[in-house]
Amino acid sequence: MAIKFQYNKTSLQQLEKQLKVRVRTLPIIKNKESALRMEVKRCKEEAAELEERLETQISSYEHMHALWNEFDASLVRVKDVHLGVRKIAGVRVPLLDEVEFDIRPFSLFCSPKWYADGIHLLKKLAQTAIEREFALAKLDLLEHARKKTTQKVNLFEKVQIPGYQDALRKIKRFMEDEENLSKSSQKILKSIQEKRKEAEE
């Protein structure tokens, strides 16, 4: 990215101001990136743990496979999912507050007595599956924010700050050269005037 500038004091001051802003902002962005990196790692672990828990729960009910064929799965449905929002390093992520289930009435006399346990097990499975989905959604948001922040850190560190420093160096050299030329031309002019005076005298 080429930084546009002019060889004058106004441009020099503007570039110095821009450079100061970036140098001051860089540590803040780096802190944000490391916080997001840690949070992404924690979130990955949480998602993996929930995935494992879900697999364990499903496999522990496999031996009751024949009974599940008799079970009416429409008795339990998710009525509502209550969400919260939390900011992690400036990124708004959804939080799962509570999962509300709607249990359809069923006859305790006509249904097998294990139906109540079946409903409880199904609720646990659904709760874990929903928690896992939220963990994955949170992970996606945090991963996206971390990538963006890393790009910004790289932009500041590798492109903009060196670019502004280079532009400032060029302007200062140009202004020094201009000043030196001005001084030397004044000296030449002075020496010419002195020689004229001597010639007149």
mmCIF file of C-alpha atoms in Angstrom:
data_model
loop_
_atom_site.group_PDB
_atom_site.id
_atom_site.type_symbol
_atom_site.label_atom_id
_atom_site.label_comp_id
_atom_site.label_asym_id
_atom_site.label_seq_id
_atom_site.Cartn_x
_atom_site.Cartn_y
_atom_site.Cartn_z
ATOM 1 C CA MET A 1 0.000 0.000 0.000
ATOM 2 C CA ALA A 2 1.611 3.223 -1.166
ATOM 3 C CA ILE A 3 1.112 6.138 1.197
ATOM 4 C CA LYS A 4 0.269 9.385 -0.581
ATOM 5 C CA PHE A 5 2.162 12.445 0.615
ATOM 6 C CA GLN A 6 3.564 15.774 -0.488
ATOM 7 C CA TYR A 7 6.985 17.195 0.209
ATOM 8 C CA ASN A 8 5.952 19.906 2.675
ATOM 9 C CA LYS A 9 5.594 20.541 6.416
ATOM 10 C CA THR A 10 1.808 20.078 6.460
ATOM 11 C CA SER A 11 2.102 16.632 4.934
ATOM 12 C CA LEU A 12 4.937 15.834 7.363
ATOM 13 C CA GLN A 13 2.760 16.765 10.368
ATOM 14 C CA GLN A 14 -0.217 14.763 9.088
ATOM 15 C CA LEU A 15 1.924 11.680 8.523
ATOM 16 C CA GLU A 16 3.500 12.013 11.987
ATOM 17 C CA LYS A 17 0.009 12.176 13.494
ATOM 18 C CA GLN A 18 -1.121 9.087 11.549
ATOM 19 C CA LEU A 19 2.008 7.187 12.582
ATOM 20 C CA LYS A 20 1.496 8.072 16.273
ATOM 21 C CA VAL A 21 -2.091 6.803 16.132
ATOM 22 C CA ARG A 22 -1.001 3.485 14.636
ATOM 23 C CA VAL A 23 1.947 3.025 17.003
ATOM 24 C CA ARG A 24 -0.331 3.768 19.982
ATOM 25 C CA THR A 25 -3.099 1.456 18.704
ATOM 26 C CA LEU A 26 -0.881 -1.520 17.788
ATOM 27 C CA PRO A 27 -0.360 -2.867 21.375
ATOM 28 C CA ILE A 28 -4.121 -2.652 22.034
ATOM 29 C CA ILE A 29 -4.904 -4.643 18.880
ATOM 30 C CA LYS A 30 -2.194 -7.179 19.781
ATOM 31 C CA ASN A 31 -3.749 -7.641 23.235
ATOM 32 C CA LYS A 32 -7.160 -8.112 21.634
ATOM 33 C CA GLU A 33 -5.722 -10.703 19.263
ATOM 34 C CA SER A 34 -4.070 -12.700 22.066
ATOM 35 C CA ALA A 35 -7.290 -12.549 24.144
ATOM 36 C CA LEU A 36 -9.281 -13.806 21.157
ATOM 37 C CA ARG A 37 -6.699 -16.522 20.485
ATOM 38 C CA MET A 38 -7.031 -17.784 24.081
ATOM 39 C CA GLU A 39 -10.822 -17.626 23.901
ATOM 40 C CA VAL A 40 -10.852 -19.556 20.595
ATOM 41 C CA LYS A 41 -8.682 -22.250 22.175
ATOM 42 C CA ARG A 42 -10.986 -22.456 25.207
ATOM 43 C CA CYS A 43 -14.041 -22.567 22.958
ATOM 44 C CA LYS A 44 -12.548 -25.383 20.835
ATOM 45 C CA GLU A 45 -11.933 -27.398 23.998
ATOM 46 C CA GLU A 46 -15.487 -26.733 25.181
ATOM 47 C CA ALA A 47 -16.956 -27.799 21.813
ATOM 48 C CA ALA A 48 -14.830 -30.967 21.785
ATOM 49 C CA GLU A 49 -15.912 -31.801 25.339
ATOM 50 C CA LEU A 50 -19.595 -31.287 24.463
ATOM 51 C CA GLU A 51 -19.168 -33.424 21.332
ATOM 52 C CA GLU A 52 -17.615 -36.169 23.447
ATOM 53 C CA ARG A 53 -20.352 -35.889 26.076
ATOM 54 C CA LEU A 54 -23.040 -36.159 23.378
ATOM 55 C CA GLU A 55 -21.359 -39.218 21.859
ATOM 56 C CA THR A 56 -21.089 -40.808 25.317
ATOM 57 C CA GLN A 57 -24.753 -40.109 26.081
ATOM 58 C CA ILE A 58 -25.885 -41.518 22.747
ATOM 59 C CA SER A 59 -23.734 -44.650 23.070
ATOM 60 C CA SER A 60 -24.906 -45.240 26.665
ATOM 61 C CA TYR A 61 -28.524 -45.433 25.426
ATOM 62 C CA GLU A 62 -27.718 -47.744 22.490
ATOM 63 C CA HIS A 63 -28.472 -50.864 24.558
ATOM 64 C CA MET A 64 -32.058 -49.587 24.869
ATOM 65 C CA HIS A 65 -32.399 -49.408 21.092
ATOM 66 C CA ALA A 66 -35.405 -51.711 20.995
ATOM 67 C CA LEU A 67 -37.240 -49.612 23.584
ATOM 68 C CA TRP A 68 -36.629 -46.387 21.650
ATOM 69 C CA ASN A 69 -38.605 -47.824 18.747
ATOM 70 C CA GLU A 70 -41.662 -47.885 21.017
ATOM 71 C CA PHE A 71 -41.055 -44.386 22.387
ATOM 72 C CA ASP A 72 -43.077 -41.495 20.965
ATOM 73 C CA ALA A 73 -40.409 -38.839 20.310
ATOM 74 C CA SER A 74 -43.068 -36.220 19.555
ATOM 75 C CA LEU A 75 -43.826 -36.067 23.306
ATOM 76 C CA VAL A 76 -40.813 -33.811 23.806
ATOM 77 C CA ARG A 77 -40.030 -30.745 21.755
ATOM 78 C CA VAL A 78 -37.943 -27.637 22.265
ATOM 79 C CA LYS A 79 -40.323 -24.803 23.066
ATOM 80 C CA ASP A 80 -37.839 -21.952 23.350
ATOM 81 C CA VAL A 81 -34.149 -21.222 23.672
ATOM 82 C CA HIS A 82 -33.307 -18.231 25.862
ATOM 83 C CA LEU A 83 -30.234 -16.359 24.770
ATOM 84 C CA GLY A 84 -27.905 -13.899 26.374
ATOM 85 C CA VAL A 85 -25.109 -11.845 24.872
ATOM 86 C CA ARG A 86 -21.608 -11.485 26.218
ATOM 87 C CA LYS A 87 -18.731 -9.402 24.936
ATOM 88 C CA ILE A 88 -15.404 -11.164 24.626
ATOM 89 C CA ALA A 89 -12.565 -8.815 23.656
ATOM 90 C CA GLY A 90 -15.093 -6.493 21.991
ATOM 91 C CA VAL A 91 -16.868 -9.290 20.096
ATOM 92 C CA ARG A 92 -20.538 -9.919 20.870
ATOM 93 C CA VAL A 93 -21.181 -13.655 21.208
ATOM 94 C CA PRO A 94 -24.462 -15.416 22.007
ATOM 95 C CA LEU A 95 -24.813 -17.243 25.310
ATOM 96 C CA LEU A 96 -27.220 -20.060 25.996
ATOM 97 C CA ASP A 97 -29.172 -19.168 29.136
ATOM 98 C CA GLU A 98 -31.872 -21.809 29.173
ATOM 99 C CA VAL A 99 -33.618 -24.337 26.965
ATOM 100 C CA GLU A 100 -37.371 -24.612 27.500
ATOM 101 C CA PHE A 101 -38.996 -27.917 26.650
ATOM 102 C CA ASP A 102 -42.632 -28.580 25.894
ATOM 103 C CA ILE A 103 -43.782 -32.013 27.048
ATOM 104 C CA ARG A 104 -47.011 -33.256 25.539
ATOM 105 C CA PRO A 105 -49.326 -34.944 28.023
ATOM 106 C CA PHE A 106 -49.387 -38.744 27.899
ATOM 107 C CA SER A 107 -51.238 -41.394 29.845
ATOM 108 C CA LEU A 108 -49.235 -42.867 32.702
ATOM 109 C CA PHE A 109 -51.517 -45.927 32.741
ATOM 110 C CA CYS A 110 -51.450 -46.734 29.002
ATOM 111 C CA SER A 111 -47.751 -45.928 28.394
ATOM 112 C CA PRO A 112 -44.803 -48.015 29.605
ATOM 113 C CA LYS A 113 -43.506 -46.906 32.986
ATOM 114 C CA TRP A 114 -40.076 -46.033 31.537
ATOM 115 C CA TYR A 115 -41.604 -43.208 29.426
ATOM 116 C CA ALA A 116 -40.846 -40.656 32.186
ATOM 117 C CA ASP A 117 -37.174 -41.741 32.138
ATOM 118 C CA GLY A 118 -37.215 -41.635 28.327
ATOM 119 C CA ILE A 119 -38.444 -38.044 28.400
ATOM 120 C CA HIS A 120 -35.717 -37.130 30.897
ATOM 121 C CA LEU A 121 -33.029 -38.793 28.729
ATOM 122 C CA LEU A 122 -34.295 -37.098 25.559
ATOM 123 C CA LYS A 123 -34.226 -33.697 27.303
ATOM 124 C CA LYS A 124 -30.628 -34.300 28.403
ATOM 125 C CA LEU A 125 -29.600 -35.291 24.870
ATOM 126 C CA ALA A 126 -31.322 -32.257 23.346
ATOM 127 C CA GLN A 127 -29.758 -29.930 25.949
ATOM 128 C CA THR A 128 -26.251 -31.235 25.202
ATOM 129 C CA ALA A 129 -26.805 -31.051 21.420
ATOM 130 C CA ILE A 130 -28.037 -27.442 21.662
ATOM 131 C CA GLU A 131 -25.100 -26.493 23.931
ATOM 132 C CA ARG A 132 -22.719 -28.016 21.365
ATOM 133 C CA GLU A 133 -24.330 -26.042 18.517
ATOM 134 C CA PHE A 134 -23.977 -22.821 20.512
ATOM 135 C CA ALA A 135 -20.343 -23.605 21.290
ATOM 136 C CA LEU A 136 -19.676 -24.133 17.565
ATOM 137 C CA ALA A 137 -21.479 -20.889 16.633
ATOM 138 C CA LYS A 138 -19.490 -19.008 19.280
ATOM 139 C CA LEU A 139 -16.290 -20.593 17.959
ATOM 140 C CA ASP A 140 -17.085 -19.429 14.396
ATOM 141 C CA LEU A 141 -17.699 -15.849 15.546
ATOM 142 C CA LEU A 142 -14.544 -15.736 17.656
ATOM 143 C CA GLU A 143 -12.413 -17.363 14.943
ATOM 144 C CA HIS A 144 -13.664 -14.813 12.380
ATOM 145 C CA ALA A 145 -12.934 -11.910 14.759
ATOM 146 C CA ARG A 146 -9.475 -13.326 15.540
ATOM 147 C CA LYS A 147 -8.624 -13.591 11.825
ATOM 148 C CA LYS A 148 -9.746 -9.998 11.223
ATOM 149 C CA THR A 149 -7.705 -8.767 14.201
ATOM 150 C CA THR A 150 -4.628 -10.698 13.037
ATOM 151 C CA GLN A 151 -5.005 -9.120 9.592
ATOM 152 C CA LYS A 152 -5.183 -5.671 11.195
ATOM 153 C CA VAL A 153 -2.079 -6.355 13.334
ATOM 154 C CA ASN A 154 -0.188 -7.493 10.221
ATOM 155 C CA LEU A 155 -1.422 -4.474 8.254
ATOM 156 C CA PHE A 156 -0.221 -2.063 10.949
ATOM 157 C CA GLU A 157 3.033 -3.898 11.727
ATOM 158 C CA LYS A 158 4.205 -4.904 8.275
ATOM 159 C CA VAL A 159 2.637 -2.343 5.935
ATOM 160 C CA GLN A 160 1.347 0.906 7.405
ATOM 161 C CA ILE A 161 3.866 1.725 10.160
ATOM 162 C CA PRO A 162 6.925 1.002 7.947
ATOM 163 C CA GLY A 163 5.203 2.868 5.084
ATOM 164 C CA TYR A 164 4.612 5.977 7.189
ATOM 165 C CA GLN A 165 8.178 5.833 8.562
ATOM 166 C CA ASP A 166 9.556 5.583 5.037
ATOM 167 C CA ALA A 167 7.390 8.484 3.810
ATOM 168 C CA LEU A 168 8.489 10.648 6.780
ATOM 169 C CA ARG A 169 12.148 9.822 6.060
ATOM 170 C CA LYS A 170 11.709 10.845 2.390
ATOM 171 C CA ILE A 171 10.003 14.139 3.298
ATOM 172 C CA LYS A 172 12.677 14.999 5.901
ATOM 173 C CA ARG A 173 15.493 14.231 3.449
ATOM 174 C CA PHE A 174 13.821 16.315 0.762
ATOM 175 C CA MET A 175 13.353 19.242 3.156
ATOM 176 C CA GLU A 176 16.973 18.953 4.387
ATOM 177 C CA ASP A 177 18.232 18.875 0.797
ATOM 178 C CA GLU A 178 16.076 21.890 -0.043
ATOM 179 C CA GLU A 179 17.438 23.748 2.996
ATOM 180 C CA ASN A 180 21.042 22.865 2.099
ATOM 181 C CA LEU A 181 20.496 24.016 -1.484
ATOM 182 C CA SER A 182 18.976 27.233 -0.231
ATOM 183 C CA LYS A 183 21.930 27.860 2.103
ATOM 184 C CA SER A 184 24.514 27.074 -0.553
ATOM 185 C CA SER A 185 22.760 29.287 -3.108
ATOM 186 C CA GLN A 186 22.731 32.114 -0.516
ATOM 187 C CA LYS A 187 26.473 31.622 0.047
ATOM 188 C CA ILE A 188 27.139 31.678 -3.712
ATOM 189 C CA LEU A 189 25.013 34.805 -4.075
ATOM 190 C CA LYS A 190 26.810 36.476 -1.149
ATOM 191 C CA SER A 191 30.237 35.645 -2.578
ATOM 192 C CA ILE A 192 29.188 37.037 -6.005
ATOM 193 C CA GLN A 193 27.967 40.249 -4.349
ATOM 194 C CA GLU A 194 31.241 40.560 -2.388
ATOM 195 C CA LYS A 195 33.292 40.106 -5.580
ATOM 196 C CA ARG A 196 31.204 42.831 -7.310
ATOM 197 C CA LYS A 197 31.815 45.207 -4.399
ATOM 198 C CA GLU A 198 35.554 44.518 -4.544
ATOM 199 C CA ALA A 199 35.551 45.071 -8.293
ATOM 200 C CA GLU A 200 33.682 48.369 -7.878
ATOM 201 C CA GLU A 201 36.087 49.576 -5.243
#
